[in-house]
Coordinates of C-alpha atoms in Angstrom, one line a residue:
Chain A
M1 CA -15.2 24.7 7.6
K2 CA -14.1 21.3 6.3
K3 CA -16.7 18.7 6.9
L4 CA -15.6 16.2 9.5
E5 CA -15.4 12.7 8.2
Y6 CA -15.1 9.9 10.6
I7 CA -12.8 8.0 8.3
R8 CA -9.4 6.4 8.5
S9 CA -8.6 5.0 5.2
V10 CA -6.1 3.6 2.8
L11 CA -6.9 6.2 0.2
N12 CA -3.8 8.2 0.9
V13 CA -1.7 5.6 -0.8
F14 CA -3.5 6.2 -4.1
A15 CA -2.1 9.3 -5.7
K16 CA -3.8 11.0 -8.6
S17 CA -2.9 9.5 -11.9
P18 CA -1.1 12.0 -14.2
F19 CA -2.0 9.9 -17.3
K20 CA -5.6 11.1 -17.7
P21 CA -4.7 14.8 -17.5
L22 CA -1.8 14.1 -19.9
A23 CA -4.3 12.7 -22.5
I24 CA -6.5 15.8 -22.0
H25 CA -3.5 18.0 -22.3
A26 CA -2.6 16.3 -25.6
S27 CA -6.1 16.8 -26.9
K28 CA -5.8 20.6 -26.1
G29 CA -2.9 20.7 -28.6
T30 CA -5.0 19.0 -31.3
E31 CA -7.9 21.3 -30.5
A32 CA -5.7 24.4 -31.0
V33 CA -4.3 23.0 -34.3
L34 CA -7.8 22.4 -35.6
K35 CA -8.8 26.0 -34.7
L36 CA -5.7 27.2 -36.5
S37 CA -6.8 25.3 -39.6
E38 CA -10.1 27.0 -39.4
A39 CA -8.3 30.3 -39.1
M40 CA -6.2 29.5 -42.1
D41 CA -9.4 28.9 -44.2
A42 CA -10.8 32.2 -43.0
Y43 CA -7.6 33.9 -43.9
F44 CA -7.8 32.8 -47.4
E45 CA -11.4 33.9 -47.6
G46 CA -10.1 37.3 -46.5
D47 CA -12.2 37.2 -43.3
M48 CA -9.7 38.8 -40.9
D49 CA -12.3 39.4 -38.2
R50 CA -12.9 35.6 -38.1
V51 CA -9.1 35.0 -38.0
M52 CA -8.9 37.4 -35.0
V53 CA -11.8 35.6 -33.2
L54 CA -10.2 32.2 -33.8
S55 CA -6.8 33.5 -32.6
E56 CA -8.4 34.5 -29.4
E57 CA -10.0 31.1 -29.0
I58 CA -6.6 29.5 -29.5
D59 CA -5.3 31.8 -26.7
M60 CA -7.9 30.3 -24.4
I61 CA -7.1 26.7 -25.3
E62 CA -3.4 27.4 -24.8
H63 CA -4.1 28.8 -21.4
E64 CA -6.2 25.7 -20.5
A65 CA -3.4 23.5 -21.6
D66 CA -1.0 25.5 -19.4
V67 CA -3.2 25.0 -16.4
I68 CA -3.3 21.3 -16.9
K69 CA 0.4 21.2 -17.4
Q70 CA 1.0 23.0 -14.1
A71 CA -1.4 20.7 -12.3
I72 CA 0.4 17.6 -13.6
R73 CA 3.8 19.1 -12.6
S74 CA 2.6 20.0 -9.1
Q75 CA 1.1 16.5 -8.6
L76 CA 4.4 14.8 -9.2
S77 CA 6.2 15.3 -5.9
S78 CA 9.2 13.1 -5.2
S79 CA 7.1 10.6 -3.1
I80 CA 4.9 9.7 -6.1
M81 CA 5.8 6.3 -7.6
L82 CA 4.7 5.9 -11.3
P83 CA 5.1 2.9 -13.6
V84 CA 7.4 5.1 -15.7
N85 CA 10.2 7.4 -14.9
A86 CA 8.7 10.7 -13.7
E87 CA 11.5 12.7 -15.3
D88 CA 10.8 11.1 -18.7
L89 CA 7.2 11.9 -18.2
L90 CA 7.9 15.6 -17.6
N91 CA 10.4 15.5 -20.5
F92 CA 7.6 14.7 -23.0
L93 CA 5.1 16.9 -21.4
K94 CA 7.3 19.9 -22.3
P95 CA 7.3 19.6 -26.1
Q96 CA 3.6 18.4 -25.9
D97 CA 2.8 21.7 -24.2
S98 CA 4.7 23.5 -27.0
I99 CA 2.3 22.2 -29.6
A100 CA -0.4 24.6 -28.3
D101 CA 2.2 27.3 -27.6
V102 CA 3.5 27.4 -31.2
T103 CA 0.0 27.1 -32.6
Q104 CA -0.8 30.2 -30.6
D105 CA 2.2 32.0 -32.2
V106 CA 1.1 31.1 -35.7
A107 CA -2.5 32.2 -35.1
Y108 CA -1.2 35.6 -33.7
W109 CA 1.1 36.0 -36.7
L110 CA -1.8 35.3 -39.0
T111 CA -3.8 38.2 -37.6
L112 CA -1.0 40.7 -38.3
Q113 CA -1.3 41.1 -42.0
H114 CA -3.4 39.9 -44.9
N115 CA -1.7 39.1 -48.1
E116 CA -3.0 38.4 -51.6
I117 CA -1.5 35.0 -52.2
P118 CA -0.9 33.3 -55.5
D119 CA -2.8 30.0 -56.0
D120 CA 0.2 27.6 -55.9
I121 CA 1.4 29.1 -52.6
K122 CA -2.1 29.0 -51.2
E123 CA -2.3 25.3 -52.2
G124 CA 1.0 24.6 -50.5
M125 CA -0.1 26.4 -47.4
L126 CA -3.3 24.4 -47.2
D127 CA -1.3 21.3 -47.7
I128 CA 1.2 22.0 -44.9
M129 CA -1.8 22.9 -42.7
S130 CA -3.6 19.7 -43.3
K131 CA -0.4 17.7 -42.8
T132 CA 0.1 19.5 -39.5
V133 CA -3.5 18.6 -38.4
E134 CA -2.8 15.0 -39.3
T135 CA 0.5 15.1 -37.3
A136 CA -1.3 16.5 -34.2
K137 CA -4.1 13.9 -34.5
T138 CA -1.6 11.0 -34.9
Y139 CA 0.3 12.3 -31.9
E140 CA -2.8 12.4 -29.9
E141 CA -3.6 8.8 -30.9
L142 CA -0.1 7.9 -29.6
V143 CA -0.8 9.5 -26.2
G144 CA -4.2 7.7 -26.2
T145 CA -2.4 4.3 -26.2
L146 CA -1.0 5.1 -22.8
S147 CA -4.2 4.0 -21.0
D148 CA -4.1 0.6 -22.7
L149 CA -0.4 0.3 -21.8
L150 CA -1.3 0.9 -18.2
E151 CA -4.2 -1.4 -18.3
T152 CA -2.1 -4.4 -19.5
S153 CA 0.8 -3.2 -17.4
F154 CA 2.9 -2.6 -20.5
S155 CA 2.4 -5.8 -22.4
K156 CA 4.8 -6.4 -25.2
K157 CA 2.0 -6.3 -27.8
E158 CA 0.6 -3.0 -26.5
V159 CA 4.1 -1.5 -26.4
E160 CA 4.7 -2.5 -30.0
E161 CA 1.4 -1.1 -31.0
A162 CA 2.1 2.2 -29.3
L163 CA 5.6 2.4 -30.7
S164 CA 4.4 1.7 -34.2
I165 CA 2.7 5.1 -34.1
V166 CA 6.0 7.0 -33.5
P167 CA 7.4 6.5 -37.0
R168 CA 4.1 7.7 -38.5
V169 CA 4.5 11.0 -36.6
E170 CA 8.1 11.2 -37.7
E171 CA 7.1 10.5 -41.4
L172 CA 4.4 13.2 -41.2
E173 CA 6.9 15.7 -39.7
H174 CA 9.3 14.9 -42.6
E175 CA 6.5 15.6 -45.1
V176 CA 5.8 18.9 -43.4
D177 CA 9.5 19.7 -43.7
V178 CA 9.6 19.0 -47.4
I179 CA 6.5 21.1 -48.2
E180 CA 7.9 23.9 -46.0
K181 CA 11.2 24.1 -47.9
R182 CA 9.5 24.0 -51.3
L183 CA 7.0 26.7 -50.2
V184 CA 9.6 29.2 -48.9
R185 CA 11.6 28.8 -52.1
L186 CA 8.4 29.6 -53.9
L187 CA 7.7 32.7 -51.8
F188 CA 11.0 34.2 -52.8
K189 CA 10.2 33.6 -56.4
E190 CA 7.0 35.4 -56.1
Q191 CA 8.5 38.4 -54.2
D192 CA 7.5 40.8 -57.0
Q193 CA 3.8 40.1 -56.4
L194 CA 4.0 39.6 -52.6
G195 CA 6.3 42.4 -51.8
G196 CA 9.1 42.4 -49.2
T197 CA 6.9 42.5 -46.1
G198 CA 4.6 39.8 -47.7
V199 CA 7.6 37.5 -48.2
Y200 CA 8.8 38.1 -44.7
H201 CA 5.4 37.7 -43.2
L202 CA 4.6 34.4 -45.0
T203 CA 8.1 33.0 -44.5
E204 CA 7.9 33.5 -40.8
L205 CA 4.4 32.1 -40.8
I206 CA 5.4 28.9 -42.6
F207 CA 8.5 28.4 -40.5
T208 CA 6.5 28.7 -37.3
L209 CA 3.7 26.5 -38.7
G210 CA 6.4 23.9 -39.5
K211 CA 7.5 24.0 -35.8
I212 CA 4.1 22.5 -34.7
A213 CA 5.0 19.2 -36.3
D214 CA 8.5 19.4 -35.0
K215 CA 7.2 19.7 -31.5
A216 CA 4.8 16.7 -32.0
E217 CA 7.7 14.7 -33.4
N218 CA 9.9 15.7 -30.5
A219 CA 7.2 14.8 -27.9
S220 CA 6.5 11.4 -29.6
D221 CA 10.2 10.7 -29.6
R222 CA 10.4 11.4 -25.8
L223 CA 7.3 9.4 -25.2
R224 CA 9.0 6.4 -26.8
T225 CA 12.0 7.0 -24.5
M226 CA 9.6 7.0 -21.5
I227 CA 8.0 3.7 -22.6
L228 CA 11.2 2.0 -23.4
R229 CA 13.2 3.2 -20.3
R230 CA 10.4 2.1 -17.9
Chain B
M1 CA -22.8 -14.3 35.9
D2 CA -24.1 -11.1 37.4
V3 CA -25.1 -9.1 34.3
F4 CA -25.9 -6.2 36.5
N5 CA -22.4 -5.9 37.8
P6 CA -21.5 -2.4 36.5
L7 CA -17.9 -3.5 35.8
I8 CA -19.1 -6.2 33.5
V9 CA -21.4 -3.8 31.7
L10 CA -18.7 -1.2 31.4
L11 CA -16.2 -3.8 30.0
V12 CA -18.7 -5.1 27.5
L13 CA -19.7 -1.6 26.4
A14 CA -16.1 -0.5 26.0
G15 CA -15.3 -3.7 24.1
L16 CA -18.3 -3.1 21.8
Y17 CA -17.2 0.5 21.2
M18 CA -13.8 -0.7 20.2
A19 CA -15.3 -3.4 18.0
W20 CA -17.6 -0.9 16.4
N21 CA -14.7 1.3 15.5
I22 CA -12.8 -1.5 14.0
G23 CA -15.8 -2.5 11.9
A24 CA -16.6 1.0 10.9
N25 CA -13.1 1.8 9.6
D26 CA -10.6 -1.1 9.4
L27 CA -13.0 -3.7 8.1
A28 CA -14.5 -1.1 5.7
N29 CA -11.1 -0.4 4.3
A30 CA -10.4 -4.0 3.7
M31 CA -13.7 -4.4 1.9
G32 CA -13.7 -1.1 0.0
T33 CA -11.5 -2.4 -2.7
S34 CA -14.1 -5.0 -3.7
V35 CA -16.8 -2.4 -4.1
G36 CA -14.5 -0.1 -6.0
S37 CA -14.0 -2.7 -8.7
G38 CA -17.7 -3.5 -8.9
A39 CA -17.2 -7.1 -7.7
L40 CA -19.8 -6.7 -5.1
S41 CA -22.6 -4.2 -4.4
L42 CA -22.6 -2.3 -1.2
K43 CA -25.3 -4.5 0.2
Q44 CA -23.6 -7.7 -0.8
V45 CA -20.3 -6.6 0.6
I46 CA -21.8 -5.9 4.0
I47 CA -23.4 -9.4 4.0
V48 CA -20.2 -11.1 2.9
A49 CA -18.1 -9.0 5.4
G50 CA -20.6 -9.7 8.2
V51 CA -20.6 -13.5 7.7
F52 CA -16.9 -14.0 7.1
E53 CA -15.7 -11.4 9.6
F54 CA -17.8 -13.2 12.2
L55 CA -16.6 -16.6 11.2
G56 CA -13.0 -15.4 11.3
A57 CA -13.4 -13.9 14.7
V58 CA -15.2 -16.8 16.3
M59 CA -13.3 -19.7 14.7
F60 CA -9.8 -18.3 14.5
G61 CA -9.6 -15.2 16.7
K62 CA -8.7 -16.8 20.0
R63 CA -5.0 -17.0 19.5
V64 CA -4.4 -13.3 19.0
T65 CA -7.0 -12.6 21.7
S66 CA -4.9 -14.7 24.2
T67 CA -1.8 -12.7 23.2
I68 CA -3.3 -9.4 23.9
A69 CA -5.2 -10.6 27.1
K70 CA -2.4 -12.5 28.8
G71 CA 0.7 -12.7 26.6
I72 CA 2.2 -9.2 26.9
I73 CA 1.8 -8.5 30.6
P74 CA 1.5 -11.2 33.4
V75 CA -2.2 -10.7 34.0
D76 CA -2.4 -13.9 36.0
S77 CA 0.2 -12.7 38.6
I78 CA -1.6 -9.4 39.0
K79 CA -4.9 -11.3 39.4
M80 CA -3.5 -13.3 42.2
I81 CA -2.7 -10.1 44.0
D82 CA -6.0 -8.4 43.3
P83 CA -8.3 -9.3 40.4
H84 CA -10.0 -5.9 40.7
I85 CA -6.8 -4.3 39.5
V86 CA -6.9 -6.4 36.3
V87 CA -10.5 -5.5 35.7
I88 CA -9.9 -1.7 36.0
G89 CA -6.6 -2.0 34.1
M90 CA -8.2 -3.7 31.2
L91 CA -11.1 -1.2 31.2
A92 CA -8.6 1.6 31.2
A93 CA -6.8 -0.1 28.3
I94 CA -9.9 -0.4 26.1
L95 CA -11.0 3.2 26.9
A96 CA -7.5 4.6 26.2
A97 CA -7.3 2.7 22.9
G98 CA -10.8 3.7 22.0
F99 CA -10.0 7.3 22.7
W100 CA -6.9 7.3 20.5
I101 CA -8.7 5.6 17.7
T102 CA -11.6 8.1 17.9
L103 CA -9.1 10.9 17.8
A104 CA -7.1 9.4 14.9
T105 CA -10.3 8.7 12.9
L106 CA -11.5 12.3 13.4
Y107 CA -8.3 13.6 11.9
N108 CA -7.9 10.8 9.3
L109 CA -4.6 9.6 10.6
P110 CA -3.3 6.1 9.7
V111 CA -3.4 4.9 13.3
S112 CA -3.9 1.2 13.9
T113 CA -6.3 -0.2 16.4
T114 CA -3.8 -3.0 17.0
H115 CA -1.0 -0.6 17.9
S116 CA -3.4 1.4 20.2
I117 CA -4.5 -1.7 22.1
V118 CA -1.0 -3.1 22.5
G119 CA 0.2 0.2 23.7
A120 CA -2.7 0.6 26.1
V121 CA -2.3 -2.9 27.6
L122 CA 1.4 -2.2 28.0
G123 CA 0.7 1.1 29.7
F124 CA -1.4 -0.7 32.3
G125 CA 1.4 -3.3 32.8
L126 CA 4.0 -0.6 33.3
V127 CA 1.9 1.2 36.0
T128 CA 1.5 -2.0 37.9
A129 CA 5.3 -2.6 37.6
Y130 CA 5.9 1.0 38.7
Q131 CA 3.7 0.4 41.7
G132 CA 5.7 -2.7 42.5
L133 CA 3.0 -5.2 42.0
I134 CA 5.0 -7.0 39.3
A135 CA 8.6 -6.9 38.2
F136 CA 9.4 -4.9 35.1
S137 CA 11.1 -8.1 33.8
S138 CA 7.9 -10.0 34.1
I139 CA 6.5 -8.1 31.2
D140 CA 7.2 -10.3 28.2
W141 CA 9.6 -7.9 26.3
G142 CA 10.6 -10.7 24.0
L143 CA 7.0 -11.1 22.8
L144 CA 6.6 -7.4 22.6
G145 CA 9.7 -7.2 20.4
K146 CA 8.2 -9.9 18.2
I147 CA 4.9 -8.0 17.9
V148 CA 6.7 -4.8 17.0
A149 CA 8.8 -6.6 14.5
S150 CA 5.7 -8.1 13.0
W151 CA 4.4 -4.6 12.5
L152 CA 7.4 -3.9 10.3
I153 CA 7.4 -7.2 8.6
S154 CA 3.7 -7.6 7.8
P155 CA 3.4 -4.6 5.3
V156 CA 6.7 -5.6 3.7
L157 CA 5.5 -9.2 3.4
G158 CA 2.2 -7.8 1.9
A159 CA 4.2 -5.8 -0.6
V160 CA 6.4 -8.8 -1.6
L161 CA 3.4 -11.2 -1.9
A162 CA 1.3 -8.7 -3.8
Y163 CA 4.2 -8.0 -6.1
I164 CA 4.6 -11.7 -6.9
I165 CA 0.9 -12.3 -7.3
F166 CA 0.4 -9.4 -9.7
S167 CA 3.5 -10.2 -11.6
I168 CA 2.2 -13.7 -12.2
I169 CA -1.1 -12.4 -13.3
R170 CA 0.6 -9.9 -15.6
I171 CA 2.9 -12.5 -17.2
L172 CA 0.3 -15.2 -17.5
F173 CA -2.8 -13.2 -18.5
L174 CA -2.5 -9.5 -19.0
Q175 CA 0.5 -9.6 -21.4
K176 CA -0.9 -12.5 -23.4
T177 CA -4.3 -11.2 -24.2
D178 CA -5.7 -8.9 -26.8
H179 CA -8.5 -8.0 -24.5
P180 CA -7.3 -7.0 -21.1
Y181 CA -10.8 -6.0 -20.1
N182 CA -12.0 -9.6 -20.4
I183 CA -9.3 -10.7 -18.0
E184 CA -10.5 -8.0 -15.6
K185 CA -14.0 -9.2 -15.9
K186 CA -12.9 -12.7 -14.9
F187 CA -11.1 -11.3 -11.9
V188 CA -14.2 -9.6 -10.7
K189 CA -15.6 -13.1 -9.9
L190 CA -12.3 -14.0 -8.1
Q191 CA -12.5 -10.8 -6.1
I192 CA -15.7 -12.1 -4.5
L193 CA -13.6 -14.9 -3.1
T194 CA -10.8 -12.6 -1.9
A195 CA -13.5 -10.4 -0.3
C196 CA -14.5 -13.3 1.8
Y197 CA -10.9 -14.3 2.5
I198 CA -9.9 -10.8 3.6
A199 CA -13.0 -10.4 5.8
F200 CA -12.2 -13.8 7.5
A201 CA -8.5 -12.8 7.9
H202 CA -9.5 -9.4 9.4
G203 CA -11.9 -11.0 11.8
S204 CA -9.3 -13.5 13.0
N205 CA -6.8 -10.9 13.9
D206 CA -8.5 -7.6 14.7
V207 CA -11.3 -9.0 16.9
A208 CA -8.6 -9.4 19.5
N209 CA -8.2 -5.6 19.7
A210 CA -11.7 -5.4 21.1
V211 CA -12.1 -8.7 23.0
G212 CA -8.5 -9.2 24.3
P213 CA -8.8 -6.8 27.2
L214 CA -12.5 -7.7 27.6
Y215 CA -11.7 -11.3 28.0
A216 CA -8.9 -10.5 30.5
G217 CA -11.2 -8.4 32.5
L218 CA -14.0 -10.9 32.5
D219 CA -11.5 -13.6 33.4
A220 CA -10.4 -11.6 36.4
L221 CA -14.0 -11.1 37.5
G222 CA -14.3 -14.9 37.4
V223 CA -17.1 -14.8 34.9
V224 CA -15.3 -16.8 32.3
N225 CA -13.0 -19.8 32.3
T226 CA -9.3 -19.9 31.4
V227 CA -10.3 -20.7 27.8
V228 CA -11.7 -17.8 25.8
P229 CA -15.4 -18.5 25.6
T230 CA -17.1 -18.3 22.3
W231 CA -19.7 -15.8 23.4
V232 CA -16.9 -13.2 24.1
M233 CA -15.7 -13.7 20.5
V234 CA -19.3 -13.4 19.4
V235 CA -19.6 -10.0 21.1
G236 CA -16.5 -8.8 19.3
G237 CA -17.7 -10.2 15.9
L238 CA -21.1 -8.7 16.4
G239 CA -19.6 -5.3 17.4
M240 CA -17.5 -5.2 14.2
V241 CA -20.4 -6.2 12.0
I242 CA -22.6 -3.5 13.6
G243 CA -19.8 -1.0 13.1
L244 CA -19.7 -1.9 9.4
A245 CA -23.5 -1.8 9.0
T246 CA -24.0 1.5 10.8
W247 CA -21.0 3.5 9.6
G248 CA -18.6 1.3 7.7
Y249 CA -20.8 1.4 4.6
R250 CA -20.2 5.1 4.3
V251 CA -16.4 4.5 4.4
I252 CA -16.8 1.7 1.9
E253 CA -18.7 4.0 -0.4
T254 CA -16.1 6.7 -0.1
I255 CA -13.3 4.3 -0.8
G256 CA -15.1 2.5 -3.5
T257 CA -15.8 5.7 -5.5
R258 CA -12.3 7.1 -5.1
I259 CA -10.3 3.9 -5.8
T260 CA -10.9 3.6 -9.5
E261 CA -7.2 2.7 -10.2
L262 CA -7.5 -0.6 -8.4
T263 CA -9.0 -2.7 -11.2
P264 CA -10.0 -6.3 -10.4
T265 CA -6.6 -7.9 -11.2
R266 CA -4.9 -5.3 -9.0
G267 CA -7.5 -5.5 -6.2
F268 CA -7.3 -9.3 -6.2
S269 CA -3.5 -9.2 -5.9
A270 CA -3.6 -6.7 -3.0
E271 CA -6.5 -8.4 -1.2
F272 CA -5.1 -11.9 -1.5
A273 CA -1.7 -10.9 -0.3
T274 CA -3.1 -9.0 2.6
A275 CA -5.5 -11.7 3.7
T276 CA -2.7 -14.3 3.5
V277 CA -0.3 -12.3 5.6
V278 CA -2.9 -11.5 8.2
V279 CA -4.1 -15.1 8.5
L280 CA -0.5 -16.2 8.9
H281 CA -0.1 -13.8 11.8
S282 CA -3.3 -14.9 13.3
F283 CA -2.0 -18.4 13.3
S284 CA 1.2 -17.2 14.9
S285 CA -0.8 -15.4 17.6
L286 CA 0.6 -12.0 16.5
P287 CA -1.6 -8.9 16.4
I288 CA -0.9 -6.9 13.3
S289 CA -2.7 -4.1 11.4
T290 CA -4.7 -5.3 8.5
T291 CA -4.9 -1.7 7.1
H292 CA -1.1 -1.2 7.2
T293 CA -0.7 -4.6 5.5
L294 CA -3.1 -3.6 2.8
V295 CA -1.2 -0.4 2.2
G296 CA 1.9 -2.5 1.9
S297 CA 0.2 -4.8 -0.6
V298 CA -1.1 -1.8 -2.7
I299 CA 2.5 -0.5 -2.9
G300 CA 3.6 -4.0 -3.9
V301 CA 1.1 -3.9 -6.8
G302 CA 2.5 -0.4 -7.7
L303 CA 6.1 -1.7 -7.6
A304 CA 5.0 -4.4 -10.1
G305 CA 3.9 -1.6 -12.4
G306 CA 0.2 -2.2 -11.8
L307 CA -0.9 1.3 -10.7
A308 CA -0.8 4.6 -12.4
A309 CA 0.4 6.5 -9.3
V310 CA 1.2 5.5 -5.7
D311 CA 2.0 8.0 -3.0
L312 CA 4.9 6.6 -1.0
S313 CA 4.8 9.4 1.6
V314 CA 2.1 7.4 3.3
I315 CA 4.9 5.1 4.5
W316 CA 6.4 7.8 6.6
K317 CA 2.9 8.7 8.0
I318 CA 2.4 5.1 9.0
V319 CA 5.9 4.9 10.6
A320 CA 5.2 8.1 12.5
S321 CA 1.9 6.7 13.7
W322 CA 3.7 3.6 15.0
V323 CA 6.2 5.7 16.9
V324 CA 3.5 8.0 18.4
T325 CA 0.6 5.6 19.0
V326 CA 2.2 3.1 21.3
P327 CA 3.6 5.5 23.9
A328 CA 0.5 7.8 23.6
A329 CA -1.9 4.9 24.2
A330 CA 0.3 3.5 27.0
L331 CA 0.4 6.8 28.8
T332 CA -3.4 7.4 28.4
S333 CA -4.1 3.9 29.6
A334 CA -1.8 4.4 32.7
V335 CA -3.4 7.8 33.5
L336 CA -6.9 6.4 33.1
F337 CA -6.0 3.4 35.3
V338 CA -4.7 5.6 38.1
G339 CA -7.7 7.9 37.7
L340 CA -10.3 5.1 37.8
M341 CA -8.6 3.5 40.8
G342 CA -8.5 6.9 42.4
I343 CA -12.2 7.5 42.1
G344 CA -12.7 4.1 43.8
L345 CA -14.2 2.3 40.8

């Protein structure tokens, strides 16, 4: 039975802030990407058991992110007034959630087959992975500025500071794109060594991996829209 | 004064119960925001609230008390017919309002003590009119209309004022600084002032909800003069402070720990706006709900972009509580009055 409280209060007017869970949700994305980076290292070491374990851990993180996302969505009923447009908020939550989703896909794909990979390709893959980690971290930093924005009630300076992070995410995403294209071209050149399935497997892997940065860039773009349209 | 007159004892006890309820919840709500931001400790807030609530009630509470005691229904005409009717009627009114407030508090409904007591006093007036003791037209419907209008206007006014105050703070301080947290620190000090201000304002308006009918009853018994005596206000002030000290501190604790969104700049804006609106109404002799005004002010801060999330559905709950409370309290008061007269009290 609910404990009886002899209270009439003004508390009902204060709704739960969606901004803290949003930041936690963003950190789940980064967490998943960092795990993927570990899985990639294990892959190159040929430790497929470790890859499998990490893939399962990423599944868990993705699930946690989903739960947070659903909680945020269910909190935002039509009667809740936010300092930003609620629709804009949900619009950036979606690609932000995809960061963990796509990371999960990459990790799963990684578990499917082990390839012997030439050094130049391996180097490229490690490169694209580290750029992706950087993109995710920069994106998380951007989401982290939201609390300062709220604190100062969107002061010009804070808005500028936040928005200055967006081009950094865009730049990183572009760098990922460039490596991705170069790498896939390289894969096809090495098809004699990699074999047909090897090329297919690695191409798909790199394309999907590239999508993580796409999602982060997409989310940061929508986050900017949310801040500017407020 | 015959202190052993059971009617006097009953009236004072009922008035104290009402005052206790007001102190335990409404005052606690008004003060909770200062504890939430860390401006004052729980002990300090109880002392500040006690002193200023008491001062507000004793120094500035008589206008609204007169409105509730004699403004709405023609108490003096009823007194001329039979003072006993007034005594029982006012006792019924406090008991009815106290009953509704207790019920509302148990179910955490945003019911105002002000609305309850106005409804209850009106209920008593309507019964006497129904019995033919007074004319329906002798009830001051114009004043009642003004009071009801002030219930609509006061939260809106709180919202507008809080919006303006927070916007000024935002433009002058928050948006110009590199260190918003330092600004917040400075406002912690200012929040001590607004805590005093809001306690004073609350005392000046809400004390009437407890002592208005008490005064009318004592007046009919011939124990007090035509001017509201200070000791009656002291009873009300004391009752509210006791309510705060014996139960309100728990409400303050609950509110203080759950309102983390209301940083000092936001809390200052909402409190200053609320206190100003309430004092203005006390000056105009109009009984309003401090809690509803505070809700309006918080929404005003939210509209100015000061809060992470505000739930506007509370507006409809408050409106519903207006619509239900007045007739419910009136009916309860009328039934109690008839009952009490029936048992020959």
